[in-house]
Amino acid sequence: KQEVTQIPAALSVPEGENLVLNCSFTDSAIYNLQWFRQDPGKGLTSLLLIQSSQREQTSGRLNASLDKSSGRSTLYIAASQPGDSATYLCAPLTYNTDKLIFGTGTRLQVFP
Amino acid sequence: DAGVTQSPTHLIKTRGQQVTLRCSPISGHKSVSWYQQVLGQGPQFIFQYYEKEERGRGNFPDRFSARQFPNYSSELNVNALLLGDSALYLCASSPTETPSPLHFGNGTRLTVT
């Protein structure tokens, strides 16, 4: 049974810092892993999708890495801005399943 | 192009009542998934439908049911509402049967009193 853990649970940083959000999962037989952003009371916005055969995926100031064998993914946010304040969720898609399994997320606050 | 749309955005119901939530997927997407998100938790999988057939069901009681229509839109029904059913209900669509990548709507906030 896939279980996902995200560390830290919450993070508060000044604007401009480079950030690392961690995601670990127990079943390494994954098809891919998706990172999402969620603003309070809103739905999920997809940030990055990284395939099991990939090591990294980049979009703007965001970079996601994947180490499937060790069951870890990292989301790197460069030069953080107040607009980055949100909850960040990771979700692997395990082979032969029909669903994403989510962690409880990292709640990020970036202050000016 | 419009993203995933859900209606209504907010809903207040009383214990024991029934509720229907609606979802329209992205144009061209044939798969719809439903998730429940309780405050402070990650989303939990309820159902996946593809081509009008149920392809997956999460660990939810039979009070939860869903269906998908020929135009690929979907409804989620919850009967005999309990206080614990209060949550954000999220609909997501994907182009094929594989639920990836998932594109989510803004959800329906259900409050049961």
JSON list of C-alpha atoms in Angstrom, two decimals:
[
{"chain": "A", "resi": 1, "resn": "LYS", "atom": "CA", "xyz": [0.00, 0.00, 0.00]},
{"chain": "A", "resi": 2, "resn": "GLN", "atom": "CA", "xyz": [1.44, 3.32, -1.12]},
{"chain": "A", "resi": 3, "resn": "GLU", "atom": "CA", "xyz": [2.05, 5.87, 1.65]},
{"chain": "A", "resi": 4, "resn": "VAL", "atom": "CA", "xyz": [3.28, 9.39, 1.05]},
{"chain": "A", "resi": 5, "resn": "THR", "atom": "CA", "xyz": [5.00, 11.67, 3.55]},
{"chain": "A", "resi": 6, "resn": "GLN", "atom": "CA", "xyz": [5.87, 15.32, 3.03]},
{"chain": "A", "resi": 7, "resn": "ILE", "atom": "CA", "xyz": [8.42, 17.21, 5.08]},
{"chain": "A", "resi": 8, "resn": "PRO", "atom": "CA", "xyz": [8.31, 19.86, 6.41]},
{"chain": "A", "resi": 9, "resn": "ALA", "atom": "CA", "xyz": [4.61, 20.16, 7.21]},
{"chain": "A", "resi": 10, "resn": "ALA", "atom": "CA", "xyz": [4.91, 23.95, 7.29]},
{"chain": "A", "resi": 11, "resn": "LEU", "atom": "CA", "xyz": [7.51, 26.49, 6.27]},
{"chain": "A", "resi": 12, "resn": "SER", "atom": "CA", "xyz": [7.70, 30.26, 6.73]},
{"chain": "A", "resi": 13, "resn": "VAL", "atom": "CA", "xyz": [10.50, 32.12, 4.96]},
{"chain": "A", "resi": 14, "resn": "PRO", "atom": "CA", "xyz": [11.43, 35.64, 3.84]},
{"chain": "A", "resi": 15, "resn": "GLU", "atom": "CA", "xyz": [11.11, 36.54, 0.19]},
{"chain": "A", "resi": 16, "resn": "GLY", "atom": "CA", "xyz": [14.07, 35.61, -2.00]},
{"chain": "A", "resi": 17, "resn": "GLU", "atom": "CA", "xyz": [15.07, 32.36, -0.32]},
{"chain": "A", "resi": 18, "resn": "ASN", "atom": "CA", "xyz": [15.63, 29.13, -2.25]},
{"chain": "A", "resi": 19, "resn": "LEU", "atom": "CA", "xyz": [13.43, 26.36, -0.89]},
{"chain": "A", "resi": 20, "resn": "VAL", "atom": "CA", "xyz": [13.43, 22.57, -0.83]},
{"chain": "A", "resi": 21, "resn": "LEU", "atom": "CA", "xyz": [10.23, 20.60, -0.25]},
{"chain": "A", "resi": 22, "resn": "ASN", "atom": "CA", "xyz": [10.55, 16.87, 0.32]},
{"chain": "A", "resi": 23, "resn": "CYS", "atom": "CA", "xyz": [8.25, 14.01, -0.61]},
{"chain": "A", "resi": 24, "resn": "SER", "atom": "CA", "xyz": [8.84, 10.35, 0.21]},
{"chain": "A", "resi": 25, "resn": "PHE", "atom": "CA", "xyz": [6.81, 7.32, -0.86]},
{"chain": "A", "resi": 26, "resn": "THR", "atom": "CA", "xyz": [6.91, 3.69, 0.23]},
{"chain": "A", "resi": 27, "resn": "ASP", "atom": "CA", "xyz": [6.23, 1.83, -3.05]},
{"chain": "A", "resi": 28, "resn": "SER", "atom": "CA", "xyz": [8.83, 2.61, -5.70]},
{"chain": "A", "resi": 29, "resn": "ALA", "atom": "CA", "xyz": [6.86, 0.92, -8.51]},
{"chain": "A", "resi": 30, "resn": "ILE", "atom": "CA", "xyz": [5.47, 4.20, -9.76]},
{"chain": "A", "resi": 31, "resn": "TYR", "atom": "CA", "xyz": [4.40, 5.30, -13.22]},
{"chain": "A", "resi": 32, "resn": "ASN", "atom": "CA", "xyz": [5.05, 8.97, -12.50]},
{"chain": "A", "resi": 33, "resn": "LEU", "atom": "CA", "xyz": [4.77, 11.62, -9.78]},
{"chain": "A", "resi": 34, "resn": "GLN", "atom": "CA", "xyz": [2.86, 14.87, -9.93]},
{"chain": "A", "resi": 35, "resn": "TRP", "atom": "CA", "xyz": [3.42, 18.03, -7.87]},
{"chain": "A", "resi": 36, "resn": "PHE", "atom": "CA", "xyz": [0.47, 20.31, -7.19]},
{"chain": "A", "resi": 37, "resn": "ARG", "atom": "CA", "xyz": [-0.15, 23.67, -5.64]},
{"chain": "A", "resi": 38, "resn": "GLN", "atom": "CA", "xyz": [-3.32, 24.42, -3.65]},
{"chain": "A", "resi": 39, "resn": "ASP", "atom": "CA", "xyz": [-4.44, 27.87, -2.56]},
{"chain": "A", "resi": 40, "resn": "PRO", "atom": "CA", "xyz": [-6.75, 28.04, 0.48]},
{"chain": "A", "resi": 41, "resn": "GLY", "atom": "CA", "xyz": [-10.22, 26.72, -0.30]},
{"chain": "A", "resi": 42, "resn": "LYS", "atom": "CA", "xyz": [-9.33, 26.13, -3.95]},
{"chain": "A", "resi": 43, "resn": "GLY", "atom": "CA", "xyz": [-8.66, 23.17, -6.20]},
{"chain": "A", "resi": 44, "resn": "LEU", "atom": "CA", "xyz": [-5.29, 21.75, -7.16]},
{"chain": "A", "resi": 45, "resn": "THR", "atom": "CA", "xyz": [-3.09, 23.30, -9.83]},
{"chain": "A", "resi": 46, "resn": "SER", "atom": "CA", "xyz": [-0.64, 20.95, -11.50]},
{"chain": "A", "resi": 47, "resn": "LEU", "atom": "CA", "xyz": [2.93, 22.25, -11.35]},
{"chain": "A", "resi": 48, "resn": "LEU", "atom": "CA", "xyz": [5.12, 19.46, -12.67]},
{"chain": "A", "resi": 49, "resn": "LEU", "atom": "CA", "xyz": [4.76, 15.87, -13.81]},
{"chain": "A", "resi": 50, "resn": "ILE", "atom": "CA", "xyz": [7.88, 13.76, -13.68]},
{"chain": "A", "resi": 51, "resn": "GLN", "atom": "CA", "xyz": [7.89, 10.35, -15.36]},
{"chain": "A", "resi": 52, "resn": "SER", "atom": "CA", "xyz": [9.50, 7.35, -13.65]},
{"chain": "A", "resi": 53, "resn": "SER", "atom": "CA", "xyz": [12.22, 7.31, -16.32]},
{"chain": "A", "resi": 54, "resn": "GLN", "atom": "CA", "xyz": [13.15, 10.94, -15.67]},
{"chain": "A", "resi": 55, "resn": "ARG", "atom": "CA", "xyz": [15.46, 12.36, -13.02]},
{"chain": "A", "resi": 56, "resn": "GLU", "atom": "CA", "xyz": [14.35, 16.00, -13.25]},
{"chain": "A", "resi": 57, "resn": "GLN", "atom": "CA", "xyz": [11.68, 18.26, -14.61]},
{"chain": "A", "resi": 58, "resn": "THR", "atom": "CA", "xyz": [11.81, 22.07, -14.70]},
{"chain": "A", "resi": 59, "resn": "SER", "atom": "CA", "xyz": [9.25, 24.83, -15.14]},
{"chain": "A", "resi": 60, "resn": "GLY", "atom": "CA", "xyz": [10.38, 28.40, -14.56]},
{"chain": "A", "resi": 61, "resn": "ARG", "atom": "CA", "xyz": [11.61, 28.77, -10.98]},
{"chain": "A", "resi": 62, "resn": "LEU", "atom": "CA", "xyz": [10.46, 25.24, -10.12]},
{"chain": "A", "resi": 63, "resn": "ASN", "atom": "CA", "xyz": [12.53, 22.10, -10.41]},
{"chain": "A", "resi": 64, "resn": "ALA", "atom": "CA", "xyz": [11.39, 18.63, -9.39]},
{"chain": "A", "resi": 65, "resn": "SER", "atom": "CA", "xyz": [13.73, 15.69, -9.01]},
{"chain": "A", "resi": 66, "resn": "LEU", "atom": "CA", "xyz": [12.88, 12.02, -8.64]},
{"chain": "A", "resi": 67, "resn": "ASP", "atom": "CA", "xyz": [14.88, 9.18, -7.11]},
{"chain": "A", "resi": 68, "resn": "LYS", "atom": "CA", "xyz": [12.52, 6.29, -7.63]},
{"chain": "A", "resi": 69, "resn": "SER", "atom": "CA", "xyz": [14.73, 3.62, -6.10]},
{"chain": "A", "resi": 70, "resn": "SER", "atom": "CA", "xyz": [14.93, 5.48, -2.79]},
{"chain": "A", "resi": 71, "resn": "GLY", "atom": "CA", "xyz": [11.30, 6.59, -2.90]},
{"chain": "A", "resi": 72, "resn": "ARG", "atom": "CA", "xyz": [11.97, 10.33, -2.85]},
{"chain": "A", "resi": 73, "resn": "SER", "atom": "CA", "xyz": [11.10, 13.43, -4.81]},
{"chain": "A", "resi": 74, "resn": "THR", "atom": "CA", "xyz": [12.15, 16.99, -4.16]},
{"chain": "A", "resi": 75, "resn": "LEU", "atom": "CA", "xyz": [10.56, 20.24, -5.28]},
{"chain": "A", "resi": 76, "resn": "TYR", "atom": "CA", "xyz": [13.02, 23.10, -5.47]},
{"chain": "A", "resi": 77, "resn": "ILE", "atom": "CA", "xyz": [11.67, 26.67, -5.58]},
{"chain": "A", "resi": 78, "resn": "ALA", "atom": "CA", "xyz": [14.19, 29.31, -6.54]},
{"chain": "A", "resi": 79, "resn": "ALA", "atom": "CA", "xyz": [14.02, 32.94, -5.41]},
{"chain": "A", "resi": 80, "resn": "SER", "atom": "CA", "xyz": [10.74, 32.53, -3.53]},
{"chain": "A", "resi": 81, "resn": "GLN", "atom": "CA", "xyz": [8.04, 35.24, -3.77]},
{"chain": "A", "resi": 82, "resn": "PRO", "atom": "CA", "xyz": [4.98, 36.05, -1.61]},
{"chain": "A", "resi": 83, "resn": "GLY", "atom": "CA", "xyz": [2.82, 34.74, -4.46]},
{"chain": "A", "resi": 84, "resn": "ASP", "atom": "CA", "xyz": [4.34, 31.29, -3.91]},
{"chain": "A", "resi": 85, "resn": "SER", "atom": "CA", "xyz": [2.48, 31.07, -0.58]},
{"chain": "A", "resi": 86, "resn": "ALA", "atom": "CA", "xyz": [0.25, 27.98, -0.80]},
{"chain": "A", "resi": 87, "resn": "THR", "atom": "CA", "xyz": [0.14, 24.30, 0.12]},
{"chain": "A", "resi": 88, "resn": "TYR", "atom": "CA", "xyz": [2.26, 22.04, -2.05]},
{"chain": "A", "resi": 89, "resn": "LEU", "atom": "CA", "xyz": [1.19, 18.43, -2.54]},
{"chain": "A", "resi": 90, "resn": "CYS", "atom": "CA", "xyz": [2.97, 15.51, -4.17]},
{"chain": "A", "resi": 91, "resn": "ALA", "atom": "CA", "xyz": [1.19, 12.45, -5.54]},
{"chain": "A", "resi": 92, "resn": "PRO", "atom": "CA", "xyz": [2.73, 9.36, -7.13]},
{"chain": "A", "resi": 93, "resn": "LEU", "atom": "CA", "xyz": [0.76, 7.17, -9.50]},
{"chain": "A", "resi": 94, "resn": "THR", "atom": "CA", "xyz": [1.60, 3.56, -8.65]},
{"chain": "A", "resi": 95, "resn": "TYR", "atom": "CA", "xyz": [1.56, 0.88, -11.34]},
{"chain": "A", "resi": 96, "resn": "ASN", "atom": "CA", "xyz": [-1.66, -1.11, -11.62]},
{"chain": "A", "resi": 97, "resn": "THR", "atom": "CA", "xyz": [-3.68, 1.37, -9.62]},
{"chain": "A", "resi": 98, "resn": "ASP", "atom": "CA", "xyz": [-6.41, 3.76, -10.57]},
{"chain": "A", "resi": 99, "resn": "LYS", "atom": "CA", "xyz": [-5.62, 6.68, -8.29]},
{"chain": "A", "resi": 100, "resn": "LEU", "atom": "CA", "xyz": [-3.09, 9.19, -7.07]},
{"chain": "A", "resi": 101, "resn": "ILE", "atom": "CA", "xyz": [-2.04, 8.90, -3.43]},
{"chain": "A", "resi": 102, "resn": "PHE", "atom": "CA", "xyz": [-1.47, 12.26, -1.79]},
{"chain": "A", "resi": 103, "resn": "GLY", "atom": "CA", "xyz": [0.63, 13.37, 1.11]},
{"chain": "A", "resi": 104, "resn": "THR", "atom": "CA", "xyz": [-0.74, 15.92, 3.59]},
{"chain": "A", "resi": 105, "resn": "GLY", "atom": "CA", "xyz": [1.28, 18.65, 1.93]},
{"chain": "A", "resi": 106, "resn": "THR", "atom": "CA", "xyz": [3.74, 21.36, 2.89]},
{"chain": "A", "resi": 107, "resn": "ARG", "atom": "CA", "xyz": [2.14, 24.68, 3.82]},
{"chain": "A", "resi": 108, "resn": "LEU", "atom": "CA", "xyz": [4.43, 27.45, 2.60]},
{"chain": "A", "resi": 109, "resn": "GLN", "atom": "CA", "xyz": [4.31, 31.10, 3.62]},
{"chain": "A", "resi": 110, "resn": "VAL", "atom": "CA", "xyz": [6.68, 33.58, 1.99]},
{"chain": "A", "resi": 111, "resn": "PHE", "atom": "CA", "xyz": [6.68, 37.00, 3.64]},
{"chain": "A", "resi": 112, "resn": "PRO", "atom": "CA", "xyz": [7.94, 40.26, 2.08]},
{"chain": "B", "resi": 1, "resn": "ASP", "atom": "CA", "xyz": [-10.20, 26.18, -23.42]},
{"chain": "B", "resi": 2, "resn": "ALA", "atom": "CA", "xyz": [-12.20, 25.79, -20.24]},
{"chain": "B", "resi": 3, "resn": "GLY", "atom": "CA", "xyz": [-10.71, 23.73, -17.47]},
{"chain": "B", "resi": 4, "resn": "VAL", "atom": "CA", "xyz": [-12.56, 21.27, -15.26]},
{"chain": "B", "resi": 5, "resn": "THR", "atom": "CA", "xyz": [-15.74, 22.91, -14.00]},
{"chain": "B", "resi": 6, "resn": "GLN", "atom": "CA", "xyz": [-17.66, 21.89, -10.90]},
{"chain": "B", "resi": 7, "resn": "SER", "atom": "CA", "xyz": [-21.03, 22.94, -9.55]},
{"chain": "B", "resi": 8, "resn": "PRO", "atom": "CA", "xyz": [-22.17, 24.12, -7.15]},
{"chain": "B", "resi": 9, "resn": "THR", "atom": "CA", "xyz": [-19.16, 25.83, -5.52]},
{"chain": "B", "resi": 10, "resn": "HIS", "atom": "CA", "xyz": [-20.66, 25.69, -2.04]},
{"chain": "B", "resi": 11, "resn": "LEU", "atom": "CA", "xyz": [-23.44, 23.64, -0.49]},
{"chain": "B", "resi": 12, "resn": "ILE", "atom": "CA", "xyz": [-24.95, 23.35, 2.96]},
{"chain": "B", "resi": 13, "resn": "LYS", "atom": "CA", "xyz": [-26.99, 20.26, 3.81]},
{"chain": "B", "resi": 14, "resn": "THR", "atom": "CA", "xyz": [-28.51, 18.70, 6.91]},
{"chain": "B", "resi": 15, "resn": "ARG", "atom": "CA", "xyz": [-27.64, 15.25, 8.27]},
{"chain": "B", "resi": 16, "resn": "GLY", "atom": "CA", "xyz": [-29.60, 12.52, 6.52]},
{"chain": "B", "resi": 17, "resn": "GLN", "atom": "CA", "xyz": [-30.13, 14.48, 3.31]},
{"chain": "B", "resi": 18, "resn": "GLN", "atom": "CA", "xyz": [-28.84, 13.55, -0.11]},
{"chain": "B", "resi": 19, "resn": "VAL", "atom": "CA", "xyz": [-26.57, 15.63, -2.36]},
{"chain": "B", "resi": 20, "resn": "THR", "atom": "CA", "xyz": [-25.53, 15.60, -6.03]},
{"chain": "B", "resi": 21, "resn": "LEU", "atom": "CA", "xyz": [-22.32, 17.22, -7.21]},
{"chain": "B", "resi": 22, "resn": "ARG", "atom": "CA", "xyz": [-21.57, 17.86, -10.87]},
{"chain": "B", "resi": 23, "resn": "CYS", "atom": "CA", "xyz": [-18.42, 17.95, -12.94]},
{"chain": "B", "resi": 24, "resn": "SER", "atom": "CA", "xyz": [-17.57, 18.77, -16.55]},
{"chain": "B", "resi": 25, "resn": "PRO", "atom": "CA", "xyz": [-14.15, 17.58, -17.72]},
{"chain": "B", "resi": 26, "resn": "ILE", "atom": "CA", "xyz": [-11.77, 19.36, -20.02]},
{"chain": "B", "resi": 27, "resn": "SER", "atom": "CA", "xyz": [-12.94, 19.04, -23.61]},
{"chain": "B", "resi": 28, "resn": "GLY", "atom": "CA", "xyz": [-11.59, 15.81, -25.09]},
{"chain": "B", "resi": 29, "resn": "HIS", "atom": "CA", "xyz": [-10.91, 14.19, -21.72]},
{"chain": "B", "resi": 30, "resn": "LYS", "atom": "CA", "xyz": [-12.71, 10.88, -21.28]},
{"chain": "B", "resi": 31, "resn": "SER", "atom": "CA", "xyz": [-11.74, 10.02, -17.71]},
{"chain": "B", "resi": 32, "resn": "VAL", "atom": "CA", "xyz": [-13.15, 11.63, -14.58]},
{"chain": "B", "resi": 33, "resn": "SER", "atom": "CA", "xyz": [-11.96, 11.01, -11.02]},
{"chain": "B", "resi": 34, "resn": "TRP", "atom": "CA", "xyz": [-13.49, 12.17, -7.74]},
{"chain": "B", "resi": 35, "resn": "TYR", "atom": "CA", "xyz": [-11.55, 12.95, -4.56]},
{"chain": "B", "resi": 36, "resn": "GLN", "atom": "CA", "xyz": [-12.59, 14.00, -1.07]},
{"chain": "B", "resi": 37, "resn": "GLN", "atom": "CA", "xyz": [-10.40, 16.43, 0.86]},
{"chain": "B", "resi": 38, "resn": "VAL", "atom": "CA", "xyz": [-11.03, 16.92, 4.54]},
{"chain": "B", "resi": 39, "resn": "LEU", "atom": "CA", "xyz": [-9.56, 20.08, 6.06]},
{"chain": "B", "resi": 40, "resn": "GLY", "atom": "CA", "xyz": [-5.85, 19.72, 6.72]},
{"chain": "B", "resi": 41, "resn": "GLN", "atom": "CA", "xyz": [-5.50, 16.44, 4.80]},
{"chain": "B", "resi": 42, "resn": "GLY", "atom": "CA", "xyz": [-4.53, 15.45, 1.29]},
{"chain": "B", "resi": 43, "resn": "PRO", "atom": "CA", "xyz": [-7.25, 14.40, -1.17]},
{"chain": "B", "resi": 44, "resn": "GLN", "atom": "CA", "xyz": [-8.58, 10.83, -0.87]},
{"chain": "B", "resi": 45, "resn": "PHE", "atom": "CA", "xyz": [-9.68, 8.88, -3.94]},
{"chain": "B", "resi": 46, "resn": "ILE", "atom": "CA", "xyz": [-13.39, 8.08, -4.25]},
{"chain": "B", "resi": 47, "resn": "PHE", "atom": "CA", "xyz": [-14.06, 6.97, -7.86]},
{"chain": "B", "resi": 48, "resn": "GLN", "atom": "CA", "xyz": [-12.66, 6.88, -11.36]},
{"chain": "B", "resi": 49, "resn": "TYR", "atom": "CA", "xyz": [-14.85, 6.64, -14.47]},
{"chain": "B", "resi": 50, "resn": "TYR", "atom": "CA", "xyz": [-13.72, 6.10, -18.02]},
{"chain": "B", "resi": 51, "resn": "GLU", "atom": "CA", "xyz": [-15.99, 5.82, -21.04]},
{"chain": "B", "resi": 52, "resn": "LYS", "atom": "CA", "xyz": [-19.03, 5.74, -18.72]},
{"chain": "B", "resi": 53, "resn": "GLU", "atom": "CA", "xyz": [-17.75, 2.74, -16.77]},
{"chain": "B", "resi": 54, "resn": "GLU", "atom": "CA", "xyz": [-16.45, 2.62, -13.22]},
{"chain": "B", "resi": 55, "resn": "ARG", "atom": "CA", "xyz": [-12.73, 1.85, -13.33]},
{"chain": "B", "resi": 56, "resn": "GLY", "atom": "CA", "xyz": [-11.86, 2.28, -9.69]},
{"chain": "B", "resi": 57, "resn": "ARG", "atom": "CA", "xyz": [-13.43, 2.77, -6.28]},
{"chain": "B", "resi": 58, "resn": "GLY", "atom": "CA", "xyz": [-11.79, 3.96, -3.08]},
{"chain": "B", "resi": 59, "resn": "ASN", "atom": "CA", "xyz": [-12.53, 2.97, 0.49]},
{"chain": "B", "resi": 60, "resn": "PHE", "atom": "CA", "xyz": [-15.83, 4.80, 0.84]},
{"chain": "B", "resi": 61, "resn": "PRO", "atom": "CA", "xyz": [-19.22, 3.43, 1.95]},
{"chain": "B", "resi": 62, "resn": "ASP", "atom": "CA", "xyz": [-22.01, 2.54, -0.45]},
{"chain": "B", "resi": 63, "resn": "ARG", "atom": "CA", "xyz": [-23.69, 5.84, 0.38]},
{"chain": "B", "resi": 64, "resn": "PHE", "atom": "CA", "xyz": [-21.30, 7.27, -2.22]},
{"chain": "B", "resi": 65, "resn": "SER", "atom": "CA", "xyz": [-22.12, 6.63, -5.87]},
{"chain": "B", "resi": 66, "resn": "ALA", "atom": "CA", "xyz": [-21.28, 8.22, -9.19]},
{"chain": "B", "resi": 67, "resn": "ARG", "atom": "CA", "xyz": [-21.94, 8.01, -12.87]},
{"chain": "B", "resi": 68, "resn": "GLN", "atom": "CA", "xyz": [-20.56, 9.35, -16.10]},
{"chain": "B", "resi": 69, "resn": "PHE", "atom": "CA", "xyz": [-22.67, 10.52, -19.00]},
{"chain": "B", "resi": 70, "resn": "PRO", "atom": "CA", "xyz": [-22.14, 10.11, -22.80]},
{"chain": "B", "resi": 71, "resn": "ASN", "atom": "CA", "xyz": [-20.69, 13.65, -22.95]},
{"chain": "B", "resi": 72, "resn": "TYR", "atom": "CA", "xyz": [-18.15, 12.53, -20.26]},
{"chain": "B", "resi": 73, "resn": "SER", "atom": "CA", "xyz": [-19.55, 14.81, -17.57]},
{"chain": "B", "resi": 74, "resn": "SER", "atom": "CA", "xyz": [-20.07, 13.18, -14.20]},
{"chain": "B", "resi": 75, "resn": "GLU", "atom": "CA", "xyz": [-22.15, 13.31, -11.05]},
{"chain": "B", "resi": 76, "resn": "LEU", "atom": "CA", "xyz": [-21.24, 12.27, -7.53]},
{"chain": "B", "resi": 77, "resn": "ASN", "atom": "CA", "xyz": [-24.12, 11.36, -5.22]},
{"chain": "B", "resi": 78, "resn": "VAL", "atom": "CA", "xyz": [-23.93, 11.02, -1.48]},
{"chain": "B", "resi": 79, "resn": "ASN", "atom": "CA", "xyz": [-26.93, 9.65, 0.45]},
{"chain": "B", "resi": 80, "resn": "ALA", "atom": "CA", "xyz": [-27.77, 9.82, 4.15]},
{"chain": "B", "resi": 81, "resn": "LEU", "atom": "CA", "xyz": [-25.26, 12.57, 4.81]},
{"chain": "B", "resi": 82, "resn": "LEU", "atom": "CA", "xyz": [-23.17, 12.48, 7.97]},
{"chain": "B", "resi": 83, "resn": "LEU", "atom": "CA", "xyz": [-21.32, 15.32, 9.66]},
{"chain": "B", "resi": 84, "resn": "GLY", "atom": "CA", "xyz": [-18.08, 13.61, 8.63]},
{"chain": "B", "resi": 85, "resn": "ASP", "atom": "CA", "xyz": [-18.97, 14.03, 4.96]},
{"chain": "B", "resi": 86, "resn": "SER", "atom": "CA", "xyz": [-18.20, 17.75, 5.28]},
{"chain": "B", "resi": 87, "resn": "ALA", "atom": "CA", "xyz": [-15.27, 18.30, 2.94]},
{"chain": "B", "resi": 88, "resn": "LEU", "atom": "CA", "xyz": [-14.04, 19.75, -0.33]},
{"chain": "B", "resi": 89, "resn": "TYR", "atom": "CA", "xyz": [-15.03, 17.42, -3.17]},
{"chain": "B", "resi": 90, "resn": "LEU", "atom": "CA", "xyz": [-12.67, 17.59, -6.10]},
{"chain": "B", "resi": 91, "resn": "CYS", "atom": "CA", "xyz": [-13.22, 16.40, -9.62]},
{"chain": "B", "resi": 92, "resn": "ALA", "atom": "CA", "xyz": [-10.33, 15.76, -11.97]},
{"chain": "B", "resi": 93, "resn": "SER", "atom": "CA", "xyz": [-10.09, 14.72, -15.61]},
{"chain": "B", "resi": 94, "resn": "SER", "atom": "CA", "xyz": [-7.45, 13.08, -17.77]},
{"chain": "B", "resi": 95, "resn": "PRO", "atom": "CA", "xyz": [-7.32, 12.36, -21.51]},
{"chain": "B", "resi": 96, "resn": "THR", "atom": "CA", "xyz": [-7.13, 8.57, -21.26]},
{"chain": "B", "resi": 97, "resn": "GLU", "atom": "CA", "xyz": [-7.96, 5.75, -18.87]},
{"chain": "B", "resi": 98, "resn": "THR", "atom": "CA", "xyz": [-4.65, 6.24, -17.07]},
{"chain": "B", "resi": 99, "resn": "PRO", "atom": "CA", "xyz": [-5.42, 8.95, -14.50]},
{"chain": "B", "resi": 100, "resn": "SER", "atom": "CA", "xyz": [-2.41, 11.02, -15.44]},
{"chain": "B", "resi": 101, "resn": "PRO", "atom": "CA", "xyz": [-1.82, 13.82, -15.73]},
{"chain": "B", "resi": 102, "resn": "LEU", "atom": "CA", "xyz": [-4.79, 14.84, -13.62]},
{"chain": "B", "resi": 103, "resn": "HIS", "atom": "CA", "xyz": [-6.34, 18.27, -14.05]},
{"chain": "B", "resi": 104, "resn": "PHE", "atom": "CA", "xyz": [-8.47, 19.37, -11.11]},
{"chain": "B", "resi": 105, "resn": "GLY", "atom": "CA", "xyz": [-11.45, 21.67, -10.80]},
{"chain": "B", "resi": 106, "resn": "ASN", "atom": "CA", "xyz": [-11.92, 24.18, -7.98]},
{"chain": "B", "resi": 107, "resn": "GLY", "atom": "CA", "xyz": [-14.09, 21.79, -6.02]},
{"chain": "B", "resi": 108, "resn": "THR", "atom": "CA", "xyz": [-17.42, 21.86, -4.23]},
{"chain": "B", "resi": 109, "resn": "ARG", "atom": "CA", "xyz": [-17.32, 22.77, -0.55]},
{"chain": "B", "resi": 110, "resn": "LEU", "atom": "CA", "xyz": [-19.96, 20.64, 1.23]},
{"chain": "B", "resi": 111, "resn": "THR", "atom": "CA", "xyz": [-20.94, 21.50, 4.77]},
{"chain": "B", "resi": 112, "resn": "VAL", "atom": "CA", "xyz": [-23.22, 19.09, 6.64]},
{"chain": "B", "resi": 113, "resn": "THR", "atom": "CA", "xyz": [-24.95, 20.47, 9.75]}
]
